[in-house]
Coordinates of C-alpha atoms and ligand atoms in Angstrom, one line a residue:
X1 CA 17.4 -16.7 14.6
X2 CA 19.7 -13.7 14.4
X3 CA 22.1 -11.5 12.4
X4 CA 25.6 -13.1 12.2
X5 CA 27.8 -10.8 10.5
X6 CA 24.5 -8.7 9.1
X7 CA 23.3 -12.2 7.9
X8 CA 20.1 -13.3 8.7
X9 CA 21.0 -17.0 10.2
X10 CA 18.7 -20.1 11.3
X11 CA 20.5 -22.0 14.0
X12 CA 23.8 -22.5 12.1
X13 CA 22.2 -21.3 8.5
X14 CA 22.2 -18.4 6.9
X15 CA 19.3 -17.8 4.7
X16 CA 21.2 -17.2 1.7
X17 CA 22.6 -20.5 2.0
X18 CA 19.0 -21.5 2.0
X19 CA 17.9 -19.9 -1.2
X20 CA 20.8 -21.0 -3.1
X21 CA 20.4 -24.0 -2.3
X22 CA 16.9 -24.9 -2.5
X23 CA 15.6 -21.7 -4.3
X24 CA 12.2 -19.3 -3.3
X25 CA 9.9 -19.0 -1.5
X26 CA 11.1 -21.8 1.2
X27 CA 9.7 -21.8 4.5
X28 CA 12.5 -23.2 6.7
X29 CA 11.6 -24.4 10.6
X30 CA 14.2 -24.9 13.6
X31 CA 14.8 -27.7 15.3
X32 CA 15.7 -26.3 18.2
X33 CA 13.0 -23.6 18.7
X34 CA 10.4 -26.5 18.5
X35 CA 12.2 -28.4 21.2
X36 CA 12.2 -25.0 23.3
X37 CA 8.5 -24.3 22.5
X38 CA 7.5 -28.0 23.9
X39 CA 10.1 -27.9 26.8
X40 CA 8.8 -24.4 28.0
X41 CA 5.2 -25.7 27.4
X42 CA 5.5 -28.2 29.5
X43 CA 7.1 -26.8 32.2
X44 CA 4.8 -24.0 31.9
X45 CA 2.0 -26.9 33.4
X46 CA 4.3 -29.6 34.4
X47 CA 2.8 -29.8 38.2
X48 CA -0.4 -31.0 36.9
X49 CA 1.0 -33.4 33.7
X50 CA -1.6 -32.4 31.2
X51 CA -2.1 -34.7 28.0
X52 CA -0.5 -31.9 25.6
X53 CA -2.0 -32.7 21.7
X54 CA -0.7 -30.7 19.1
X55 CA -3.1 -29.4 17.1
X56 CA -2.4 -30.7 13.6
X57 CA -3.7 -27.5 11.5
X58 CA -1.6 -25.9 12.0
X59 CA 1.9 -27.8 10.6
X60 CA 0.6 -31.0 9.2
X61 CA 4.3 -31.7 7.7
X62 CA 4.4 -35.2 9.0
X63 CA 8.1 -34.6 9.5
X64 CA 7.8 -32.1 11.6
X65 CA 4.7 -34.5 13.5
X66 CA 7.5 -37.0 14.0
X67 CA 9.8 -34.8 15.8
X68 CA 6.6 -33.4 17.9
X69 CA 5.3 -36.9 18.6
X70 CA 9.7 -37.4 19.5
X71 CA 8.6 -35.5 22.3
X72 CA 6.2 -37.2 23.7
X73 CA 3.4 -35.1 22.4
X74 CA -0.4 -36.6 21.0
X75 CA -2.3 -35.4 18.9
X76 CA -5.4 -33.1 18.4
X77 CA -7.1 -33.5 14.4
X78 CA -9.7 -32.3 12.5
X79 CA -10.1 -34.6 9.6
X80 CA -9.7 -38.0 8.7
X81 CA -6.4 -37.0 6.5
X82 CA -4.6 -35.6 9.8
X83 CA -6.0 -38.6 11.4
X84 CA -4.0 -40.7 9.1
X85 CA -1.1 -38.1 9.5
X86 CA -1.1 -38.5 13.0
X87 CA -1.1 -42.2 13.1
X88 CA 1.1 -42.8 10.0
X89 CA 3.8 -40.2 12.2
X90 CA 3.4 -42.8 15.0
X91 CA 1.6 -40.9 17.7
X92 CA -0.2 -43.4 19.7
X93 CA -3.9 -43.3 19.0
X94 CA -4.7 -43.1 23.2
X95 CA -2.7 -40.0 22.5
X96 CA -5.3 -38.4 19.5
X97 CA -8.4 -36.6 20.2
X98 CA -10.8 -35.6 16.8
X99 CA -12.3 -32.1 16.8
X100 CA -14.6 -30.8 14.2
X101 CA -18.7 -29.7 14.0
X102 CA -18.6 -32.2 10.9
X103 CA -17.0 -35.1 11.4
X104 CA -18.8 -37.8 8.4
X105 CA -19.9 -41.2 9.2
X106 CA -17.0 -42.1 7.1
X107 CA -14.8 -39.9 9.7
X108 CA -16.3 -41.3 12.7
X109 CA -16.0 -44.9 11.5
X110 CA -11.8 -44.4 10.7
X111 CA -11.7 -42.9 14.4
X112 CA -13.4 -45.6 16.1
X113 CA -11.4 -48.3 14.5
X114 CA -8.3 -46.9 15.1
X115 CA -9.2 -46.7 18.6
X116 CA -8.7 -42.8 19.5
X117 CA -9.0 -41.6 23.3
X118 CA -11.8 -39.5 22.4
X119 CA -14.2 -37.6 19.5
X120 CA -14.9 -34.4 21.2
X121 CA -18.7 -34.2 19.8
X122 CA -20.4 -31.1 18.9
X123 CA -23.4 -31.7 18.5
X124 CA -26.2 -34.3 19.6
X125 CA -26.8 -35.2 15.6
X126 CA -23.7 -36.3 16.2
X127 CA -23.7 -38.2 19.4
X128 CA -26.2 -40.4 17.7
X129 CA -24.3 -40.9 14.7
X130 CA -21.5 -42.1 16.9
X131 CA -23.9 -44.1 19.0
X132 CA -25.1 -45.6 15.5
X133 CA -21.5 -46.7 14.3
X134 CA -20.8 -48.0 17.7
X135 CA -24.2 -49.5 18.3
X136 CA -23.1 -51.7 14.8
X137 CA -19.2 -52.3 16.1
X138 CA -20.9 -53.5 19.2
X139 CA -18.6 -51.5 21.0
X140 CA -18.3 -48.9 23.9
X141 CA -16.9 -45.2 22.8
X142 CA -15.4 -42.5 24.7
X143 CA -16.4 -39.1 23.6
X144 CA -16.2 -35.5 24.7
X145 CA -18.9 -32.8 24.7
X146 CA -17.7 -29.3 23.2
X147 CA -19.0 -26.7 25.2
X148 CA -19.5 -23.0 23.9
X149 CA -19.1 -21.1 27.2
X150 CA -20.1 -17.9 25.3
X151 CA -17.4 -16.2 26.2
X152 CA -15.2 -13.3 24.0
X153 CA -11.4 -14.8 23.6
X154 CA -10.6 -10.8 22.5
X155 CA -8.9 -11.9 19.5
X156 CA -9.4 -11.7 15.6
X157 CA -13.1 -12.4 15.4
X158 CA -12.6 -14.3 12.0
X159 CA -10.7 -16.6 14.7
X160 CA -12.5 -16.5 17.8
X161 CA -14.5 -19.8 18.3
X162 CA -16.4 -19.8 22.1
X163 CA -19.2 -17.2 21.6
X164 CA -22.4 -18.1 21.2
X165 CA -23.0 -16.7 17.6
X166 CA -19.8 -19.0 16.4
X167 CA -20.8 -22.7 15.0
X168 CA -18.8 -24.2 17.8
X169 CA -19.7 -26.8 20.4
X170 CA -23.2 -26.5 22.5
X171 CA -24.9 -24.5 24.8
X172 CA -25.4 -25.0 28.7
X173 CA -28.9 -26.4 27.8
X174 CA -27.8 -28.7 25.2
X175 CA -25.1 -29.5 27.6
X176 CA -27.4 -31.0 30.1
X177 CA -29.6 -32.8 27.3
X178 CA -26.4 -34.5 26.3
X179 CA -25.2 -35.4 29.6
X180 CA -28.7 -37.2 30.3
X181 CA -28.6 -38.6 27.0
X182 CA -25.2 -40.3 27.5
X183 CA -26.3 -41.6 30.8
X184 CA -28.4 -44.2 29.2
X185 CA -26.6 -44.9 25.8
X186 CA -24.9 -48.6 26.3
X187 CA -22.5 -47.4 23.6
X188 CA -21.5 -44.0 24.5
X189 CA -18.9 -43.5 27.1
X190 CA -19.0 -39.7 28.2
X191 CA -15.5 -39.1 29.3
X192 CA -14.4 -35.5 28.4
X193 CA -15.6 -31.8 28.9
X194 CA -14.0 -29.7 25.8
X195 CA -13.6 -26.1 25.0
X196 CA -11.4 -23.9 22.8
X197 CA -12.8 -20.6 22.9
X198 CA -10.6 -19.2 20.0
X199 CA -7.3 -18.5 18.7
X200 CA -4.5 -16.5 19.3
X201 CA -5.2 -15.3 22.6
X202 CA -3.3 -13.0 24.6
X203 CA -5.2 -12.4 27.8
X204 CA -5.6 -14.9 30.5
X205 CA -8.9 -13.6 31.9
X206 CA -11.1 -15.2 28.9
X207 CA -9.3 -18.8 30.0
X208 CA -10.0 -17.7 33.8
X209 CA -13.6 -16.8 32.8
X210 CA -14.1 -20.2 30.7
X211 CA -12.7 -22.2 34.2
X212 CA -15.7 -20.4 36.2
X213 CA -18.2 -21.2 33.6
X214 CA -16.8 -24.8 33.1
X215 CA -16.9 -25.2 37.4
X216 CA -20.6 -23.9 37.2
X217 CA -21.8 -26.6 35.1
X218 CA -19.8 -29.2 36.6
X219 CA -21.7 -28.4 40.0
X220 CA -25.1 -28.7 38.1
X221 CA -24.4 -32.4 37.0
X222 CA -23.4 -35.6 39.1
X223 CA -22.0 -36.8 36.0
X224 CA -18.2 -38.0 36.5
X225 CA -15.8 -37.1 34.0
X226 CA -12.4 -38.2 33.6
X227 CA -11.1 -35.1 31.7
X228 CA -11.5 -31.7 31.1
X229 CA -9.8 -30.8 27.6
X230 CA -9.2 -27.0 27.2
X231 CA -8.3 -26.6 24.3
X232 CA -5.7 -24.6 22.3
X233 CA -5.4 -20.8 21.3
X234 CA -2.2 -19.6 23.5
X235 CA -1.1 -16.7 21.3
X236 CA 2.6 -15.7 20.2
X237 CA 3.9 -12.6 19.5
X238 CA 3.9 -11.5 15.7
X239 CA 5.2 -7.9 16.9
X240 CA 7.8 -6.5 19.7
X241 CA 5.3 -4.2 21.1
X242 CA 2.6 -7.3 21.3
X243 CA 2.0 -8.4 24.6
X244 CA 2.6 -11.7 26.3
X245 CA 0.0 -14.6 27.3
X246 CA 1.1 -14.7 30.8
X247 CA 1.2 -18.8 31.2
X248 CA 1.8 -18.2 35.1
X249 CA -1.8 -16.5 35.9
X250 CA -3.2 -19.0 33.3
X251 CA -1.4 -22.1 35.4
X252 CA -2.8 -20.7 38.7
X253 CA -6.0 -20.5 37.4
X254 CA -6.1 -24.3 36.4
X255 CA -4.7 -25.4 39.3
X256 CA -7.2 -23.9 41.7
X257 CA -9.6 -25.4 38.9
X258 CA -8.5 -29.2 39.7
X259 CA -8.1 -28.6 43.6
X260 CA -12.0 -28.6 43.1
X261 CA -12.1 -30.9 40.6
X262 CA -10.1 -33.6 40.0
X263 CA -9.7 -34.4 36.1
X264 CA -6.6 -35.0 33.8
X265 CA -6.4 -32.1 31.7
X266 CA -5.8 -31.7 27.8
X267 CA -4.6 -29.3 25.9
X268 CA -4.4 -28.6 22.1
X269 CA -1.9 -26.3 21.5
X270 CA -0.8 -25.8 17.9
X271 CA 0.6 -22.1 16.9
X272 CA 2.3 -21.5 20.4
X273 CA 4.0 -25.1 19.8
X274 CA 5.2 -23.9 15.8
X275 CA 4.4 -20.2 15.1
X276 CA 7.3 -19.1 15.7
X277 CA 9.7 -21.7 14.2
X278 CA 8.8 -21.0 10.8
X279 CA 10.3 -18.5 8.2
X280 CA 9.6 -17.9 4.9
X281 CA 12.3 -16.9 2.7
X282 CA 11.5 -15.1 -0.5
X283 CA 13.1 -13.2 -3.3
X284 CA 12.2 -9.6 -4.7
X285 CA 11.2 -10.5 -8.1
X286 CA 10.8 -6.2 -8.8
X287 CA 10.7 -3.4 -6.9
X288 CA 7.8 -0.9 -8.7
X289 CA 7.8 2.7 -7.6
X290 CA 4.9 4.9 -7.1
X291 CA 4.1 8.3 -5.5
X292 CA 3.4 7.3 -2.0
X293 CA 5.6 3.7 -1.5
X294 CA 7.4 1.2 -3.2
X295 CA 5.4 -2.0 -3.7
X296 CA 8.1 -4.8 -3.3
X297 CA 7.1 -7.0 -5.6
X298 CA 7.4 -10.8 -3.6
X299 CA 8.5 -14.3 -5.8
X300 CA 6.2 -15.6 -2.2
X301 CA 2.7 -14.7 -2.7
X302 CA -1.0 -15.4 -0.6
X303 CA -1.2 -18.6 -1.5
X304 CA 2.1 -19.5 -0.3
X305 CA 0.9 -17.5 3.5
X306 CA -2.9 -16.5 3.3
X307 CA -3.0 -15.6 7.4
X308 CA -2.5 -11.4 5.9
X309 CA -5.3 -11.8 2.9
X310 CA -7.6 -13.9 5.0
X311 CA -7.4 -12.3 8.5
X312 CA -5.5 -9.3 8.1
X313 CA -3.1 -10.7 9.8
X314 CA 0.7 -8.9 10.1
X315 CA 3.9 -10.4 10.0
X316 CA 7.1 -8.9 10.6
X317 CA 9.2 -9.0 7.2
X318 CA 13.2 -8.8 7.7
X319 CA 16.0 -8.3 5.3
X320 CA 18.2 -11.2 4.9
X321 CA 21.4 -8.9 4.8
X322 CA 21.2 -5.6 7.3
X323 CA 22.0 -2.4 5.8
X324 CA 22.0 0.7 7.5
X325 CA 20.7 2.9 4.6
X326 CA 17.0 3.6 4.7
X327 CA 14.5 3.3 1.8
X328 CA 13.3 6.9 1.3
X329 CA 9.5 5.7 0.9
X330 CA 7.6 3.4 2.4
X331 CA 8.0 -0.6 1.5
X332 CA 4.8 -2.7 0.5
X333 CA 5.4 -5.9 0.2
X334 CA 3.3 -7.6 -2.3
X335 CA 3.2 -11.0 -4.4
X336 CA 2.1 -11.2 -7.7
X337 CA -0.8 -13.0 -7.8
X338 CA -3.8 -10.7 -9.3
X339 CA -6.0 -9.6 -5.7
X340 CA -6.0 -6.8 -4.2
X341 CA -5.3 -8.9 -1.0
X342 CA -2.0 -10.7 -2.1
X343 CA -0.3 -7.9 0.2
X344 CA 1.8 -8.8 3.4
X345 CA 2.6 -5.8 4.9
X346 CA 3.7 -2.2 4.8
X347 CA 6.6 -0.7 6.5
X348 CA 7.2 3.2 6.5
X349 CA 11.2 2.7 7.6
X350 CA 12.8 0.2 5.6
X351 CA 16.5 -0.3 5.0
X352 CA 17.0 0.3 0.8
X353 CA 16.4 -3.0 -1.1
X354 CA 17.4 -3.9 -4.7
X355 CA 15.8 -6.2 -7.1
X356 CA 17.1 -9.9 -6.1
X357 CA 17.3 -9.3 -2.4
X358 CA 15.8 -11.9 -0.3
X359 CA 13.6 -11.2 2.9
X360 CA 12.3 -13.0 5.2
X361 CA 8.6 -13.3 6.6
X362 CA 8.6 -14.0 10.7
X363 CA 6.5 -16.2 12.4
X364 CA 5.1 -18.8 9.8
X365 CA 5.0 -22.0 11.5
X366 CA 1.8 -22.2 11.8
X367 CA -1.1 -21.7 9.5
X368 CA 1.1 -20.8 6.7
X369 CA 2.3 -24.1 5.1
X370 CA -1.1 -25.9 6.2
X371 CA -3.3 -23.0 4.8
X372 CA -1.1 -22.7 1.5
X373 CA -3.0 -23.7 -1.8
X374 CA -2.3 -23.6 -5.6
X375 CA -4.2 -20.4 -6.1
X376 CA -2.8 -19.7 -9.9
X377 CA -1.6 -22.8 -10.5
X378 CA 1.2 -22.2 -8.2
X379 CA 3.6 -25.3 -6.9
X380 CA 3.6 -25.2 -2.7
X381 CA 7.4 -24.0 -1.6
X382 CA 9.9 -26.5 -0.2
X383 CA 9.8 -27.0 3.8
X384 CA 12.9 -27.7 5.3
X385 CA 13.9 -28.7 9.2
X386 CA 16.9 -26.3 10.5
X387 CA 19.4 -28.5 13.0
X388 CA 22.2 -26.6 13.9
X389 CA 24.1 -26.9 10.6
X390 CA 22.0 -29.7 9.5
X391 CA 19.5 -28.9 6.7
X392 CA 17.0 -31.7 6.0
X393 CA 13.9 -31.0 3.0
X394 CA 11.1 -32.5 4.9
X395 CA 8.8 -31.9 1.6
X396 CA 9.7 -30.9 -1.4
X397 CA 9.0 -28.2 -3.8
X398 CA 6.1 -29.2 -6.0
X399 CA 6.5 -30.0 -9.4
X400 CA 4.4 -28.2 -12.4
X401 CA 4.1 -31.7 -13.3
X402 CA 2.0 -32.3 -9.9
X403 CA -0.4 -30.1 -10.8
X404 CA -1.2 -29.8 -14.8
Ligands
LIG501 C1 -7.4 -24.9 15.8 C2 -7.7 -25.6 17.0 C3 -6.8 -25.7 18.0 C4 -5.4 -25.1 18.0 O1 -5.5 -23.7 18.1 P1 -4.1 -22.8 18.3 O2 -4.6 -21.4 18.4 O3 -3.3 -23.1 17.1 O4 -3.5 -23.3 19.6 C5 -7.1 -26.5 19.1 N1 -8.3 -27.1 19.3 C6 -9.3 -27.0 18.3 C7 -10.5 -27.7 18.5 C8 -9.0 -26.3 17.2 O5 -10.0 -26.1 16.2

């Protein structure tokens, strides 16, 4: 991802090339920053082997699950549909672990046949549901226990998940309930210790402070796990001034963890594997002047990327050809759809752009396909897979006649 020639290129591809091609809005992903994310990933923890499952949410193109199940990765889901996606993408089901506070009988029943290696449970109403399903199988399940460790992941709070106010996991007390509960259930097999405090983080010491909690409660209980899954939430950068997850402290920190206690660790990792593989192309449809700025008037809209309109979330927006001339107001860049929120982002020093010009929106890989909708009866973009030169359409533009 750089200017070649003042062109804005993916691997070998110039994002022009894209839009004629295939047309706009397109979000395009690279090969070969996936393969680096995964690679540096797993060297990042490579001394303790974790079970890395990508967290389906947030890309659940099951093209792009192939090439992360090429690598050896499982699979964390949410619903029975990425279940299937998961499965149908051929990651091994000893590989998949099922998340969720409301995972339905019918849910539970899918997971269980298919033989997953664990439902992270969240609750004890649903403990006994699974004991139920199992109890009528006849047949022994291995679950995990979501704990909320109450701690603050300082991130967005619309995406922070471990405190006690969120709906997520149970508390120390429940905790112990469960534990005892288990201990006497001939059909649940308590295997797994879960967390995911939130997402997006950038700080190690909410992870560090999760460990301490996690260690505290393991010294309360006899009972023997055989993993401790920690979730996902390792944050990117959206901006050059952000700062860095530092995976190093983060490392130390588990590995200090396991020299106490000795449990095969997960992880669910899903916008640090994709975030920042993903670009979404789009065309200037008008540019419409007013006093203070220019609203740049997007063919991509909040339906196509709803992270801005539903978190206030900011992604960088580039031109696809650099100029050096400036625009003399500020750029806000906009899509058409009629809310006040179906804004991206403005920019006070912008280079000049013309009706027709294509930018491009950083950082979409994940949560912007997999959120996307068809708010005003709008067909989803075209994704396509970036390989050096090689352009492949792993799903194509939706048809009006998909959705009228
Ligand atoms: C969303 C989610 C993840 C992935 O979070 P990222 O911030 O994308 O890494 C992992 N585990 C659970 C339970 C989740 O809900």
């Amino acid at each position: 991802m750089k200017y070649i020639n003042n062109k804005f290129t993916i691997e070998k591809i110039s994002v022009e090339t894209v839009a004629k091609k295939f047309k706009t809005p397109a979000y395009c992903y690279s090969y070969s920053k996936l393969k680096e994310n995964v690679e540096n990933f797993k060297k990042n923890f490579k001394s303790f082997a974790p079970l890395i499952c990508f967290a389906i949410k947030s890309n659940s193109n099951i093209n792009l699950i192939k090439e992360i199940k090429k690598f050896g990765l499982g699979a964390d889901v949410v619903s029975k549909g990425e279940l299937m996606a998961a499965i149908k993408a051929g990651i091994n089901p000893k590989k998949i672990v099922f998340s969720g506070v409301g995972k339905t009988n019918d849910e539970i029943n899918y997971a269980i046949d298919k033989k997953i290696l664990l439902i992270n449970a969240e609750s004890i109403s649903e403990i006994k549901e699974i004991e139920k399903i199992a109890k009528r199988k006849n047949k022994r399940i291995q679950i995990g226990i979501r704990l909320n460790p109450n701690i603050d992941a300082k991130t967005l709070s619309q995406i922070s998940t471990g405190k006690k106010e969120n709906k997520f996991g149970v508390n120390n007390k429940t905790f112990f309930e469960i534990i005892k509960y288990c201990k006497y259930s001939k059909y649940i097999d308590l295997k797994c210790l879960s967390v995911h405090i939130g997402s997006q983080i950038l700080d190690h010491k909410p992870y560090e402070k999760t460990l301490k909690i996690i260690e505290k409660i393991l010294e309360k209980t006899n009972h023997n796990f055989e993993f401790i899954d920690l979730g996902g939430g390792m944050g990117i950068s959206y901006s050059d001034k952000s700062k860095k997850l530092s995976y190093v402290k983060y490392n130390i920190a588990i590995k200090k963890f396991l020299k106490r206690n000795k449990l095969k660790v997960i992880f669910e990792p899903g916008r640090s594997i994709v975030g920042n593989i993903g670009f979404l192309v789009s065309k200037i449809t008008y540019i419409k002047k007013s006093e203070k700025k220019n609203f740049i008037i997007l063919d991509a809209a909040m339906n196509d990327l709803m992270r801005p309109a539903l978190y206030g979330a900011v992604h960088k927006i580039l031109p696809s050809i650099k100029k050096s001339k400036n625009s003399k107001k500020p750029c806000e860049f906009v899509g058409p759809i009629c809310e006040s929120t179906d804004k991206f982002t403005l920019i006070k020093n912008f280079q000049e752009l013309n009706e027709k010009d294509l930018i491009v929106i950083c950082d979409v890989g994940a949560y912007g396909m997999s959120l996307s909708s068809n708010y005003n009866i709008r067909p989803k973009p075209v994704e396509i897979l970036i390989k050096g030169s090689k352009i492949k359409v792993i799903k194509k533009r939706q048809m009006y006649k998909d959705l009228i």
